[in-house]
Amino acid sequence: MRYKDTSDLEISLLLEAIYRKYGYDFREYSQAHIRRRIMNRMSASGFEDVSQMQSKVLNDEAFASELLQNLSITVTEMFRDPVFYRSLRENVIPVLKTYPFIKIWHAGCATGEEAYSMAILLQEEGLYDRTTIYATDFNQMALNRAKDGIFSNKMIKEYTSNYQLSGGKESFSCYYTSNYDNVIMNQSLKKNIVWANHNLVTDSVFAEVNLILCRNVLIYFDKNLQNKVQTLFYNSLINGGVLCLGSKESLRFSDLYEQYIELDTKQRIFKKKY
Amino acid sequence: MHYEAIVIGVSSGGMNALKIISSALPGDFNIPIIIVQHLSAHSDSHWINLLNEKSHLDVKEADEKEKIEKGNIYIAPPNYHLLIEKDKTFSLTIDERVNFARPSIDVLFESAAEAYTNKLIGIVLTGSNSDGTKGIKRIKDCGGLAIIQDPKTADSEYMPKSAIAAIVPDYILSLEDIVALLIQINQQKR
Ligand SMILES: C[S@@+](CC[C@H](N)C(=O)[O-])C[C@H]1O[C@@H](n2cnc3c(N)ncnc32)[C@H](O)[C@@H]1O
């Protein structure tokens, strides 16, 4: 049998339905990505076509929230891209040191590994006590796990190696306690992190900050949405504030590119002009 | 048939295979080529520069949102999945590994089949896992052309054999013959 392609129309109707009923707006996400996730969910749940799945989404909230989980990719790591964190220490920490109070926004923090990495780095640089970290995501389940700060110890070997490569100054094991198959992050790392639900597509500026990290989130958006979210970041940064993107994300095609100077081109670290 | 893109999936033994293909294609080869090669997450782009030096075409890492153009050979960056949009641009994701791999050949092939339908050529080369099998099947189902490296000539026969078990390939060829076929297809195109 020939493969029957699900039409773009069916998918965009489903996204429209999700938006109208639940307020989550995926209409300007990467289409190839959304299509892949939806087709996976469809075959895993045994639906014959998208319209069948659409009526399930509209009538069954539990199923809808399962689908939302499928559309939010929470894959993350501690000290992901160690060279990036090394550059943070070298190029961004000196900027932060000039402020009496520091506000940092992790947009799309997933299960929190990135925010904990930042807390560790700031502790080592002596800045954590005057910092507030806002770690936000639109995925409440991921945020709840982030708040708990309990991670599988299967990953610890890799995180330890990432930490060391990133220029870490201590032994990584002093930042957590082991408990059976898990590790629990130290309470002292959590104290200045504020976890909050925030949707980059539908919510607006909520604070003025010195540093924004939004890594591996914008790759999921189309160009138009990327530009909108870049405007949100620009409006949230103080003059001279710093924006960090993922290693494969670029500002170059954004309308706001001219408004920043590049602190580290390869690691995608930008400073907002005065 | 006017093919608009070629996707290649390759794993262990791939460096050598890619060197042979990229250095043998002529400068007027005008079908863009997009490649997933399994690599470690932390590998740098040094080998891409080496391929580029030896090729008449431009060999480069695929950038997020980049428009796919002829005359180029694009390589998926390590630790990201590479997808093709219907407007013939690239998307990257860090979704879970597929077949233990990121980038995954299946992810590239399936999205490419949906974007190019019957104007796509899929090629599965040497490798020691079954990534690419589902993808090449999708390419066939959408009317594209499937070329598999002759397992007898592959460094690792597992991946080509797995593909051959799942579909009826249009061609099963050595690397040299794959190159010759591609050149012939390219000439018909002009
Ligand atoms: C791949 S993770 C990146 C995690 C981390 N920043 C990193 O680089 O390791 C992407 C995160 O973006 C979140 N996300 C996607 N769309 C969002 C939106 N519209 N608003 C807020 N968060 C979003 C997802 O829920 C997911 O947790």
XYZ file of C-alpha atoms and ligand atoms in Angstrom:
491
model
C 0.000 0.000 0.000
C 1.204 3.474 -0.772
C 1.897 5.789 2.087
C -0.944 8.227 2.612
C 0.430 11.599 3.512
C -1.470 13.444 6.184
C -2.329 16.795 4.712
C -0.972 20.031 6.098
C -4.569 21.156 6.395
C -5.471 18.378 8.853
C -2.482 19.250 11.002
C -3.156 22.959 10.987
C -6.797 22.334 11.938
C -5.622 20.250 14.883
C -3.247 23.012 16.010
C -6.055 25.530 15.650
C -8.292 23.318 17.800
C -5.618 22.979 20.508
C -5.132 26.731 20.523
C -8.846 27.594 20.665
C -9.660 25.048 23.338
C -6.551 25.085 25.549
C -4.688 28.297 24.659
C -1.425 26.578 23.693
C -0.240 28.004 20.401
C 1.854 25.704 18.206
C 0.745 27.278 14.948
C 4.116 28.886 14.258
C 6.344 26.000 15.315
C 8.549 24.127 12.848
C 6.073 22.166 10.752
C 8.300 19.174 10.073
C 8.886 18.819 13.818
C 5.212 19.158 14.782
C 4.189 16.729 12.065
C 6.672 14.140 13.310
C 5.491 14.407 16.914
C 1.822 14.277 15.950
C 2.282 11.279 13.657
C 4.185 9.461 16.423
C 1.397 10.123 18.926
C -1.197 9.083 16.389
C 0.356 5.707 15.684
C 1.210 5.093 19.353
C -2.437 5.684 20.310
C -3.785 3.757 17.339
C -5.732 6.524 15.627
C -6.472 6.142 11.945
C -6.204 9.783 11.038
C -5.681 13.214 12.504
C -9.339 14.180 12.579
C -10.094 11.160 14.740
C -7.350 12.275 17.099
C -8.649 15.843 16.983
C -12.015 14.901 18.429
C -10.242 12.981 21.204
C -8.144 16.067 21.950
C -11.230 18.249 22.150
C -13.182 15.884 24.394
C -10.564 14.354 26.652
C -8.408 16.717 28.700
C -6.134 13.966 29.943
C -5.348 12.974 26.383
C -4.823 16.606 25.412
C -2.277 17.103 28.149
C -0.503 13.937 27.059
C -0.286 15.356 23.558
C 1.051 18.643 24.937
C 3.814 16.643 26.633
C 4.624 15.112 23.247
C 4.914 18.561 21.732
C 7.207 19.899 24.443
C 10.666 18.405 24.146
C 12.304 18.492 27.557
C 15.589 16.865 26.578
C 18.325 18.698 28.497
C 21.589 18.225 30.397
C 23.657 19.814 33.120
C 26.459 21.906 31.667
C 25.342 20.966 28.169
C 28.032 22.260 25.779
C 30.822 22.710 28.361
C 32.645 25.194 26.137
C 29.623 27.480 26.372
C 29.806 27.482 30.196
C 33.526 28.151 30.004
C 32.760 31.185 27.892
C 30.080 32.272 30.395
C 32.732 32.270 33.118
C 35.197 34.192 30.992
C 32.988 36.657 29.159
C 29.757 37.105 31.095
C 30.656 36.738 34.776
C 32.857 39.887 34.627
C 29.841 41.830 33.301
C 27.589 40.449 36.068
C 30.140 41.320 38.742
C 29.550 45.006 38.061
C 25.910 44.824 39.271
C 24.812 44.993 42.933
C 21.825 42.714 42.195
C 21.566 40.243 39.361
C 18.474 38.873 37.644
C 18.767 35.936 35.278
C 16.046 34.415 33.113
C 16.220 30.842 31.850
C 13.482 30.722 29.197
C 12.488 27.152 28.376
C 14.282 25.622 31.359
C 12.672 22.167 30.903
C 13.450 19.999 33.960
C 15.859 22.545 35.416
C 19.325 21.121 34.731
C 20.425 24.346 33.068
C 19.285 26.525 35.987
C 21.063 24.278 38.520
C 24.210 24.482 36.397
C 23.957 28.261 36.530
C 23.436 28.241 40.310
C 26.586 26.144 40.735
C 28.602 28.429 38.499
C 27.402 31.546 40.336
C 28.182 30.011 43.727
C 31.713 29.314 42.598
C 32.082 32.859 41.299
C 30.742 34.305 44.564
C 27.688 35.879 42.928
C 24.836 33.578 43.871
C 23.764 35.399 47.033
C 22.928 38.544 45.089
C 21.203 36.740 42.240
C 17.620 35.775 41.455
C 17.184 33.130 38.785
C 13.800 33.034 37.038
C 13.480 29.627 35.436
C 10.398 29.383 33.231
C 8.743 26.882 30.945
C 5.218 26.285 29.652
C 5.376 22.645 30.656
C 4.117 22.409 34.253
C 5.124 18.774 34.643
C 8.694 19.611 33.698
C 8.661 22.566 36.119
C 7.477 20.338 38.966
C 10.375 17.992 38.375
C 12.751 20.934 38.179
C 11.512 22.171 41.550
C 12.147 18.764 43.116
C 15.702 18.798 41.806
C 15.922 15.022 41.773
C 17.730 13.503 38.808
C 18.574 9.990 37.726
C 22.113 9.033 38.672
C 22.523 7.338 35.302
C 23.393 10.768 33.939
C 25.817 11.774 36.665
C 28.920 10.457 34.968
C 28.253 12.546 31.910
C 27.287 15.618 33.956
C 30.458 15.300 36.009
C 32.538 15.218 32.872
C 30.614 18.180 31.404
C 31.130 20.084 34.663
C 34.859 19.458 34.672
C 35.217 20.428 31.005
C 33.256 23.622 31.710
C 35.908 24.873 34.109
C 34.265 23.710 37.352
C 36.319 24.442 40.447
C 35.082 21.833 42.932
C 34.274 18.181 42.936
C 30.875 17.869 41.250
C 29.686 15.411 43.903
C 29.612 18.151 46.547
C 26.504 19.636 44.850
C 24.181 16.692 45.443
C 23.456 13.759 47.718
C 22.842 10.281 46.375
C 19.677 8.425 47.190
C 19.198 4.981 45.626
C 18.958 5.525 41.855
C 18.758 9.289 42.161
C 20.690 12.332 43.152
C 19.129 15.236 45.031
C 20.491 18.696 44.322
C 21.597 20.704 47.359
C 19.046 22.953 48.993
C 21.513 25.847 48.861
C 21.335 25.770 45.061
C 17.569 26.078 45.041
C 17.162 29.001 47.368
C 17.371 31.794 44.767
C 15.624 30.045 41.910
C 12.042 31.074 41.168
C 10.268 28.469 39.017
C 7.384 29.870 37.005
C 5.029 28.891 34.242
C 5.498 31.219 31.275
C 4.635 30.703 27.628
C 7.001 32.488 25.257
C 4.369 32.638 22.534
C 1.392 33.945 24.453
C 2.764 35.615 27.610
C 4.566 38.938 27.795
C 7.543 40.534 29.532
C 7.478 39.805 33.268
C 10.779 41.229 34.538
C 13.792 43.319 33.551
C 16.850 41.107 33.676
C 20.626 41.266 33.263
C 21.023 37.941 31.513
C 18.743 35.709 29.436
C 19.505 32.126 28.495
C 17.194 30.612 25.923
C 18.913 27.570 24.540
C 17.488 24.999 22.168
C 13.992 26.432 22.292
C 13.984 28.769 19.288
C 15.056 25.942 16.938
C 11.512 24.632 17.347
C 9.948 27.892 16.125
C 9.525 29.193 12.583
C 11.293 32.394 11.521
C 8.379 34.658 12.203
C 7.864 33.352 15.742
C 11.603 33.496 16.392
C 11.489 37.188 15.575
C 8.561 37.811 17.921
C 10.279 36.030 20.795
C 13.516 37.902 20.103
C 11.557 41.120 20.560
C 10.288 39.828 23.904
C 13.878 39.125 24.973
C 15.085 42.485 23.763
C 12.396 44.218 25.809
C 13.244 42.140 28.887
C 16.972 42.919 28.878
C 18.469 45.996 30.482
C 20.895 47.968 28.303
C 24.200 46.126 28.368
C 22.411 42.913 29.307
C 23.462 39.593 27.814
C 21.547 37.074 25.669
C 22.713 33.448 25.291
C 21.302 31.164 22.613
C 21.914 27.488 21.842
C 25.020 26.556 19.861
C 23.069 26.144 16.618
C 20.822 29.151 17.047
C 21.497 32.445 15.385
C 20.521 36.074 15.800
C 21.902 36.963 12.403
C 18.589 36.661 10.575
C 16.676 38.444 13.283
C 15.559 42.028 12.821
C 17.282 42.834 16.112
C 20.755 41.625 15.147
C 22.029 45.196 14.806
C 20.992 45.959 18.381
C 23.549 43.571 19.885
C 27.300 43.106 19.866
C 28.702 39.592 19.763
C 30.617 38.674 22.926
C 31.363 35.156 21.681
C 30.274 34.423 18.125
C 30.761 30.668 18.226
C 29.008 30.210 21.592
C 26.187 32.568 20.533
C 26.564 35.111 23.345
C 25.305 38.627 22.604
C 25.302 41.895 24.497
C 22.522 44.418 24.101
C 23.865 47.799 22.978
C 23.463 50.842 25.214
C 12.690 12.032 -13.659
C 13.756 15.382 -12.259
C 15.145 14.618 -8.847
C 15.400 17.605 -6.542
C 17.408 16.212 -3.628
C 19.509 13.276 -2.480
C 19.619 12.096 1.131
C 22.351 9.779 2.363
C 22.496 7.797 5.618
C 25.754 6.288 6.776
C 27.265 5.041 10.012
C 30.391 3.035 10.831
C 32.828 3.101 7.930
C 31.171 6.252 6.693
C 34.110 8.648 6.608
C 35.735 6.709 3.838
C 32.529 6.202 1.884
C 31.708 9.903 2.056
C 35.209 10.832 0.942
C 34.812 8.660 -2.162
C 31.428 10.113 -3.085
C 32.099 13.776 -2.333
C 35.426 13.841 -4.165
C 34.094 12.066 -7.268
C 31.096 14.258 -8.041
C 31.724 16.983 -10.658
C 31.411 20.718 -9.980
C 28.292 20.974 -12.162
C 26.412 18.383 -10.118
C 23.207 20.249 -9.444
C 21.152 18.121 -7.078
C 21.669 19.091 -3.424
C 22.887 16.274 -1.162
C 21.981 15.998 2.521
C 23.848 13.562 4.754
C 23.425 12.046 8.208
C 26.606 10.424 9.454
C 26.508 8.940 12.958
C 29.197 10.547 15.081
C 29.913 11.163 18.732
C 28.023 14.083 20.242
C 31.180 16.085 20.816
C 32.907 15.666 17.456
C 34.082 18.873 15.810
C 33.714 19.926 12.188
C 37.297 19.239 11.179
C 36.360 16.275 8.980
C 33.825 18.416 7.116
C 36.602 20.836 6.202
C 38.672 17.920 4.932
C 35.798 16.690 2.752
C 35.271 20.205 1.494
C 38.885 20.623 0.438
C 38.713 17.472 -1.659
C 35.311 18.153 -3.259
C 34.250 20.192 -6.295
C 31.054 20.965 -4.389
C 30.617 22.969 -1.187
C 30.534 20.644 1.798
C 29.117 22.315 4.921
C 27.205 21.727 8.125
C 23.458 22.285 7.701
C 22.316 25.443 9.484
C 18.986 25.912 11.170
C 16.439 27.510 8.724
C 18.987 27.451 5.889
C 17.552 27.237 2.372
C 18.624 24.066 0.529
C 20.529 24.985 -2.642
C 22.092 22.975 -5.454
C 25.869 22.700 -5.563
C 26.011 21.964 -1.861
C 26.562 18.894 0.264
C 25.012 19.407 3.700
C 25.982 17.418 6.784
C 23.792 17.126 9.899
C 25.498 18.694 12.956
C 26.430 16.299 15.780
C 23.885 15.878 18.596
C 20.933 17.371 16.649
C 18.290 15.757 14.475
C 18.077 17.287 11.002
C 14.651 17.686 9.373
C 13.556 19.136 6.048
C 10.579 21.474 5.865
C 8.196 21.552 2.916
C 9.594 24.949 1.928
C 12.984 23.190 1.476
C 14.680 24.675 4.510
C 16.323 22.865 7.419
C 15.088 22.481 10.987
C 17.178 21.146 13.855
C 15.834 19.529 17.033
C 17.249 17.941 20.156
C 14.414 15.428 20.511
C 15.245 12.057 22.091
C 17.612 9.790 20.240
C 16.005 7.589 17.587
C 17.586 4.141 17.073
C 20.127 5.273 19.703
C 21.192 7.999 17.321
C 21.050 11.794 17.145
C 21.161 12.759 14.313
C 19.014 9.869 13.131
C 18.845 8.794 9.499
C 15.158 7.843 9.815
C 14.254 11.342 11.034
C 15.985 12.984 8.065
C 14.639 10.494 5.516
C 11.028 10.626 6.705
C 10.874 14.411 6.698
C 12.666 14.539 3.329
C 10.176 12.069 1.827
C 7.318 14.289 2.938
C 8.986 17.421 1.553
C 10.198 16.056 -1.807
C 7.789 13.078 -2.343
C 8.773 11.315 -5.601
C 11.528 13.798 -6.445
C 13.866 12.339 -3.849
C 16.736 9.861 -3.987
C 17.560 7.988 -0.757
C 20.870 6.198 -0.306
C 21.807 3.837 2.541
C 25.507 3.112 2.927
C 27.734 1.159 5.316
C 26.777 0.902 9.004
C 26.314 -1.482 11.878
C 22.763 -0.674 13.001
C 19.336 -0.453 11.435
C 18.836 3.314 11.399
C 17.674 4.349 7.925
C 15.523 1.283 7.279
C 12.214 2.919 8.188
C 13.275 6.073 6.408
C 14.159 4.407 3.124
C 10.848 2.584 3.263
C 9.049 5.912 3.618
C 10.985 7.290 0.644
C 9.906 4.318 -1.485
C 6.316 4.626 -0.295
C 6.289 8.263 -1.379
C 7.533 7.324 -4.834
C 11.233 8.189 -4.458
C 14.250 6.235 -5.661
C 16.093 3.876 -3.270
C 19.764 3.053 -3.704
C 21.533 0.717 -1.285
C 25.233 0.076 -1.076
C 25.993 -3.522 -2.031
C 26.563 -5.144 1.385
C 29.464 -7.132 -0.066
C 31.281 -3.851 -0.686
C 30.379 -2.166 2.614
C 32.678 -1.833 5.618
C 29.735 -2.878 7.793
C 27.040 -4.797 5.979
C 24.348 -4.596 8.672
C 22.723 -1.298 7.713
C 22.482 -1.976 3.951
C 21.265 -5.508 4.616
C 18.609 -4.258 7.011
C 17.369 -1.802 4.343
C 17.322 -4.476 1.638
C 15.264 -6.738 3.881
C 12.584 -4.061 4.262
C 12.118 -2.820 0.679
C 12.774 -3.698 -2.929
C 15.578 -1.271 -3.736
C 15.860 0.276 -7.171
C 19.609 -0.297 -7.144
C 22.126 -2.273 -5.095
C 25.559 -0.966 -6.080
C 29.156 -0.414 -5.045
C 30.202 3.137 -4.093
C 31.852 3.658 -7.487
C 28.700 2.574 -9.308
C 26.537 4.766 -7.076
C 28.660 7.747 -8.106
C 28.363 6.791 -11.787
C 24.582 6.450 -11.473
C 24.239 9.827 -9.754
C 26.292 11.507 -12.474
C 24.085 9.909 -15.119
C 20.906 11.050 -13.359
C 22.328 14.544 -13.070
C 23.058 14.654 -16.799
C 19.533 13.550 -17.681
C 18.316 16.389 -15.563
C 19.963 19.052 -17.712
C 14.835 21.127 24.333
S 14.341 21.937 25.821
C 15.738 22.963 26.157
C 16.178 22.899 27.599
C 17.408 23.681 27.954
N 17.244 25.096 27.715
C 18.618 23.126 27.230
O 19.085 23.742 26.266
O 19.128 22.083 27.607
C 13.083 23.009 25.188
C 12.126 23.515 26.239
O 11.398 24.609 25.702
C 10.079 24.561 26.224
N 9.183 25.343 25.379
C 8.773 25.054 24.109
N 7.889 25.980 23.689
C 7.745 26.868 24.713
C 6.970 28.038 24.885
N 6.141 28.475 23.929
N 7.050 28.708 26.058
C 7.891 28.269 27.030
N 8.639 27.166 26.933
C 8.575 26.475 25.780
C 9.776 23.091 26.250
O 8.718 22.807 27.170
C 11.110 22.472 26.681
O 11.160 22.317 28.066
